[in-house]
Amino acid sequence: MHLSTEGLPDWRIEKSAITSQSQGHDVLFAGSKSPFKYDRNTFSKVYEINWTAKARYGLPYYWSLVQKQLSKIIKEARPEIVHAHNIFSAKMMLDFDLPFVYDDHEYWSKHSRLLLEMEKLNEIKTEKANISKILINMPKRIKRSLINRHVNHLWTKWEEELVSSIPTITVSNEIANDLRVIGNSDKIFVVPNFPMKFETDGFKSPQPHKSLSSVYAGSDGHNKKKYPSRNIDGLLDIFTSQDIGELTIVGWSGELFKNVKYTGFLDRRDMYNEMANHSIGLVPFKKHWSHGYINPNKAYEYAHAGLYVMCTNSFAPLRVILKEHCVTFEDYDDMVSKLSYFKHNLNELYDKRLKLFDYARSNLIWEQNAKKILDAYRAC
């Protein structure tokens, strides 16, 4: 059974489930109710759990409410093993006498540090506001500050407890190396978030384009919180003011600008088809300390769609995995310079796209690492 605080669809969870199915296992899911329609038949049964923010903060009463829901599901489903996605589900499973693995999508001690950083950035913005707004917002700021400090301590403690005692799956070698030290454990398994083979098998070799166009895939337009690790401030202005081709944004809709268009949300097949119309896939977040651990799956989707990948040079996992098959930039001025170069050297860009496409088909496939999920199960 796959257990998550989030709902479906969640492609990493589903890929893990498909891996289990390939071994003849019946696969169930338990998680939050999703606002999105889910009509795939990956799971033989889907259970709903009402997770709340207060439960994720570890408050005993709210924690016990989730615990009771999960206990009822476990009694009915009787899973042989639980694949717990992210720290809250995994911590909850410590309360049950069942074998389970912890799938760490986020690296939670670093994520909680990020929340503290966001709080400080909000304080700076508040200082620039007028005195009446400062006074009105002060109770909320104090409450948020206390919560962030609480979860920073709590999630770090939970993480150490889990990785020291439970087989752990994570998304990059950089995170895995840290977790091995934190937990003094060799039961850490790396499964990067590559596409599955069946998703990309029918893709044709990239075609040359007559002009330069770039794509950025993400859900930033839906996010109420603005994470400093995902800062793209000024990106749209660059494409409207510089002669560096067009930008297509996949994943949300927004205000139309010169040289910028939006596709809105696309399913995975339509997403790949749209990407194939462009030459460069951007991972354009401004430099941030957390990029040393983040391994964005969009880069590998770009590669399979026949795009050349361009990312900020702070993304260590991407640089290691893609090797010479990506170009990095220091800042947006550097990005503009490199986009301008490729705009005038489309044949060279096409050659790089072909090489990355071939590299992706041979190396950036989920199934190459899927055995490690089964190894983690056996390590329970």
Short mmCIF file of C-alpha atoms in Angstrom, two decimals, residues 20-269:
data_model
loop_
_atom_site.label_atom_id
_atom_site.label_comp_id
_atom_site.label_asym_id
_atom_site.label_seq_id
_atom_site.Cartn_x
_atom_site.Cartn_y
_atom_site.Cartn_z
CA SER A 20 5.27 -3.17 -7.68
CA GLN A 21 2.55 -4.23 -10.11
CA SER A 22 5.20 -5.51 -12.51
CA GLN A 23 6.18 -8.02 -9.83
CA GLY A 24 2.61 -9.29 -9.56
CA HIS A 25 1.62 -7.36 -6.43
CA ASP A 26 -1.82 -5.88 -5.77
CA VAL A 27 -1.32 -2.18 -5.05
CA LEU A 28 -3.48 0.12 -2.93
CA PHE A 29 -3.31 3.84 -2.17
CA ALA A 30 -4.25 5.86 0.91
CA GLY A 31 -3.95 9.64 0.90
CA SER A 32 -5.72 12.98 0.85
CA LYS A 33 -8.67 13.71 -1.37
CA SER A 34 -7.44 15.39 -4.52
CA PRO A 35 -9.08 18.42 -6.16
CA PHE A 36 -8.14 16.86 -9.51
CA LYS A 37 -9.98 14.10 -11.33
CA TYR A 38 -8.15 10.79 -11.12
CA ASP A 39 -9.30 8.07 -13.50
CA ARG A 40 -6.23 5.87 -14.00
CA ASN A 41 -6.44 2.26 -12.82
CA THR A 42 -3.00 2.09 -11.21
CA PHE A 43 -4.44 1.15 -7.81
CA SER A 44 -6.95 -1.61 -7.09
CA LYS A 45 -8.44 0.58 -4.35
CA VAL A 46 -8.00 4.19 -3.21
CA TYR A 47 -8.63 5.19 0.41
CA GLU A 48 -9.06 8.77 1.60
CA ILE A 49 -7.35 10.18 4.69
CA ASN A 50 -8.09 13.64 6.06
CA TRP A 51 -4.63 15.03 6.80
CA THR A 52 -4.57 18.48 8.42
CA ALA A 53 -1.81 21.04 8.87
CA LYS A 54 -2.03 20.59 12.64
CA ALA A 55 -1.43 16.85 12.24
CA ARG A 56 1.66 17.60 10.15
CA TYR A 57 2.85 19.86 12.96
CA GLY A 58 2.71 16.81 15.24
CA LEU A 59 0.00 18.16 17.57
CA PRO A 60 -1.13 15.08 19.55
CA TYR A 61 -4.92 15.40 19.22
CA TYR A 62 -4.84 16.03 15.46
CA TRP A 63 -2.15 13.39 14.99
CA SER A 64 -4.39 10.84 16.73
CA LEU A 65 -7.29 11.69 14.41
CA VAL A 66 -5.20 10.71 11.38
CA GLN A 67 -3.85 7.69 13.22
CA LYS A 68 -7.39 6.38 13.80
CA GLN A 69 -8.25 6.79 10.11
CA LEU A 70 -5.12 4.93 9.04
CA SER A 71 -5.67 2.18 11.61
CA LYS A 72 -9.11 1.51 10.14
CA ILE A 73 -7.70 1.38 6.60
CA ILE A 74 -4.89 -0.98 7.59
CA LYS A 75 -7.34 -3.35 9.29
CA GLU A 76 -9.42 -3.49 6.11
CA ALA A 77 -6.63 -3.52 3.51
CA ARG A 78 -4.16 -5.70 5.47
CA PRO A 79 -1.10 -4.63 3.44
CA GLU A 80 2.05 -6.75 3.59
CA ILE A 81 4.24 -3.67 3.24
CA VAL A 82 3.65 0.09 3.17
CA HIS A 83 5.48 2.52 0.90
CA ALA A 84 5.25 5.77 2.88
CA HIS A 85 5.79 8.89 0.79
CA ASN A 86 7.32 11.85 2.62
CA ILE A 87 8.00 12.40 6.25
CA PHE A 88 4.49 12.64 7.74
CA SER A 89 3.29 9.32 6.35
CA ALA A 90 6.52 7.61 7.34
CA LYS A 91 6.46 8.99 10.88
CA MET A 92 2.85 7.84 11.22
CA MET A 93 3.84 4.30 10.18
CA LEU A 94 6.21 4.08 13.16
CA ASP A 95 3.04 3.77 15.25
CA PHE A 96 2.10 0.51 13.49
CA ASP A 97 3.70 -2.92 13.58
CA LEU A 98 4.12 -3.21 9.81
CA PRO A 99 7.17 -3.27 7.53
CA PHE A 100 7.50 -0.04 5.54
CA VAL A 101 9.91 2.08 3.54
CA TYR A 102 10.28 5.86 3.66
CA ASP A 103 10.28 7.63 0.28
CA ASP A 104 11.81 11.06 0.87
CA HIS A 105 10.69 13.32 -1.97
CA GLU A 106 11.76 16.57 -0.33
CA TYR A 107 14.71 16.25 2.14
CA TRP A 108 12.59 17.61 4.96
CA SER A 109 15.21 19.08 7.29
CA LYS A 110 16.33 21.30 4.39
CA HIS A 111 12.71 22.06 3.52
CA SER A 112 12.02 23.27 7.06
CA ARG A 113 15.11 25.47 6.84
CA LEU A 114 13.60 26.93 3.68
CA LEU A 115 10.44 27.83 5.62
CA LEU A 116 12.54 29.78 8.12
CA GLU A 117 14.18 31.64 5.24
CA MET A 118 10.78 32.51 3.79
CA GLU A 119 9.77 33.90 7.17
CA LYS A 120 12.81 36.20 7.23
CA LEU A 121 12.04 37.41 3.70
CA ASN A 122 8.49 38.21 4.78
CA GLU A 123 9.85 40.16 7.75
CA ILE A 124 11.95 42.28 5.39
CA LYS A 125 8.86 43.02 3.27
CA THR A 126 6.90 43.90 6.41
CA GLU A 127 9.55 46.37 7.53
CA LYS A 128 8.94 48.28 4.30
CA ALA A 129 5.20 48.46 4.96
CA ASN A 130 3.48 51.24 6.88
CA ILE A 131 3.09 51.05 10.66
CA SER A 132 -0.64 50.20 10.57
CA LYS A 133 -0.02 47.12 8.41
CA ILE A 134 2.83 46.06 10.68
CA LEU A 135 0.57 46.21 13.74
CA ILE A 136 -2.31 44.42 12.01
CA ASN A 137 -0.11 41.58 10.78
CA MET A 138 1.97 41.19 13.93
CA PRO A 139 -0.13 38.40 15.55
CA LYS A 140 0.02 36.36 12.32
CA ARG A 141 3.76 36.91 12.03
CA ILE A 142 4.38 35.79 15.60
CA LYS A 143 2.21 32.70 15.12
CA ARG A 144 3.94 31.81 11.84
CA SER A 145 7.37 32.30 13.40
CA LEU A 146 6.55 29.96 16.28
CA ILE A 147 5.16 27.33 13.90
CA ASN A 148 8.19 27.46 11.60
CA ARG A 149 10.63 27.08 14.47
CA HIS A 150 8.58 24.21 15.86
CA VAL A 151 8.47 22.31 12.56
CA ASN A 152 12.14 22.96 11.84
CA HIS A 153 13.05 21.18 15.06
CA LEU A 154 10.34 18.52 14.74
CA TRP A 155 10.88 17.50 11.11
CA THR A 156 14.65 17.37 11.57
CA LYS A 157 14.13 15.06 14.56
CA TRP A 158 11.66 12.88 12.64
CA GLU A 159 14.00 12.65 9.66
CA GLU A 160 16.89 11.41 11.81
CA GLU A 161 14.60 8.91 13.54
CA LEU A 162 13.37 7.52 10.22
CA VAL A 163 16.58 7.27 8.22
CA SER A 164 18.40 5.64 11.13
CA SER A 165 15.86 2.82 11.39
CA ILE A 166 13.87 2.51 8.14
CA PRO A 167 14.98 1.73 4.55
CA THR A 168 14.85 5.09 2.77
CA ILE A 169 14.40 5.98 -0.90
CA THR A 170 15.36 9.42 -2.18
CA VAL A 171 15.80 11.29 -5.47
CA SER A 172 19.50 12.16 -5.71
CA ASN A 173 22.95 11.00 -4.63
CA GLU A 174 23.51 14.37 -2.99
CA ILE A 175 20.59 13.84 -0.60
CA ALA A 176 21.45 10.16 -0.11
CA ASN A 177 25.01 10.97 0.97
CA ASP A 178 23.68 13.36 3.62
CA LEU A 179 21.06 10.88 4.86
CA ARG A 180 23.65 8.11 5.21
CA VAL A 181 25.55 10.36 7.61
CA ILE A 182 22.45 11.61 9.45
CA GLY A 183 21.10 8.11 10.02
CA ASN A 184 24.40 6.22 10.14
CA SER A 185 22.71 3.84 7.70
CA ASP A 186 23.56 2.07 4.47
CA LYS A 187 19.88 1.39 3.71
CA ILE A 188 19.53 4.50 1.53
CA PHE A 189 18.41 3.93 -2.07
CA VAL A 190 18.52 6.48 -4.90
CA VAL A 191 15.70 6.48 -7.46
CA PRO A 192 15.81 9.65 -9.61
CA ASN A 193 12.51 10.90 -10.95
CA PHE A 194 13.05 9.85 -14.57
CA PRO A 195 10.16 9.12 -16.97
CA MET A 196 9.02 5.53 -17.47
CA LYS A 197 10.00 3.71 -20.64
CA PHE A 198 6.45 3.30 -21.93
CA GLU A 199 5.93 7.09 -21.72
CA THR A 200 8.70 7.84 -24.18
CA ASP A 201 8.98 4.72 -26.37
CA GLY A 202 7.04 6.20 -29.27
CA PHE A 203 8.87 9.52 -29.37
CA LYS A 204 10.43 10.38 -32.69
CA SER A 205 13.85 11.93 -33.09
CA PRO A 206 13.84 15.74 -32.63
CA GLN A 207 13.16 17.84 -35.70
CA PRO A 208 15.10 21.00 -36.58
CA HIS A 209 13.36 24.32 -35.92
CA LYS A 210 13.59 27.45 -38.05
CA SER A 211 13.70 29.77 -35.05
CA LEU A 212 14.53 29.60 -31.36
CA SER A 213 11.79 28.96 -28.83
CA SER A 214 12.09 27.88 -25.21
CA VAL A 215 9.73 26.18 -22.80
CA TYR A 216 9.31 26.26 -19.04
CA ALA A 217 7.13 23.59 -17.38
CA GLY A 218 5.94 24.09 -13.83
CA SER A 219 3.06 24.76 -11.47
CA ASP A 220 4.31 28.09 -10.12
CA GLY A 221 1.20 29.91 -11.25
CA HIS A 222 -0.90 27.81 -8.85
CA ASN A 223 1.39 28.21 -5.83
CA LYS A 224 0.27 30.73 -3.23
CA LYS A 225 3.61 30.49 -1.45
CA LYS A 226 6.63 31.90 -3.24
CA TYR A 227 9.64 29.76 -2.48
CA PRO A 228 13.05 31.49 -2.80
CA SER A 229 14.36 28.25 -4.32
CA ARG A 230 11.90 28.71 -7.23
CA ASN A 231 12.45 32.40 -7.90
CA ILE A 232 11.74 33.31 -11.53
CA ASP A 233 11.15 37.04 -10.97
CA GLY A 234 11.93 38.92 -14.16
CA LEU A 235 11.87 35.89 -16.46
CA LEU A 236 8.87 37.05 -18.48
CA ASP A 237 10.25 40.59 -18.76
CA ILE A 238 13.44 39.21 -20.28
CA PHE A 239 11.58 37.46 -23.09
CA THR A 240 9.43 40.52 -23.81
CA SER A 241 12.39 42.91 -23.92
CA GLN A 242 15.23 40.80 -25.38
CA ASP A 243 15.66 39.28 -28.83
CA ILE A 244 15.99 35.67 -27.62
CA GLY A 245 12.97 33.99 -29.20
CA GLU A 246 9.68 32.98 -27.64
CA LEU A 247 8.86 31.38 -24.28
CA THR A 248 6.01 28.91 -23.79
CA ILE A 249 4.89 28.17 -20.23
CA VAL A 250 3.37 24.74 -19.67
CA GLY A 251 1.31 24.14 -16.55
CA TRP A 252 -0.69 27.28 -15.89
CA SER A 253 -2.38 30.20 -17.61
CA GLY A 254 -1.45 33.83 -17.17
CA GLU A 255 -1.47 37.31 -18.63
CA LEU A 256 -0.36 37.45 -22.24
CA PHE A 257 2.92 39.20 -23.04
CA LYS A 258 4.89 39.75 -26.20
CA ASN A 259 6.86 36.55 -27.00
CA VAL A 260 5.26 34.69 -24.05
CA LYS A 261 2.37 32.25 -24.27
CA TYR A 262 0.72 29.77 -21.89
CA THR A 263 -0.74 26.33 -22.51
CA GLY A 264 -2.56 25.89 -19.19
CA PHE A 265 -2.54 22.47 -17.54
CA LEU A 266 -1.76 19.57 -19.90
CA ASP A 267 -1.82 15.84 -19.30
CA ARG A 268 1.53 14.11 -19.71
CA ARG A 269 1.09 13.07 -23.33
#
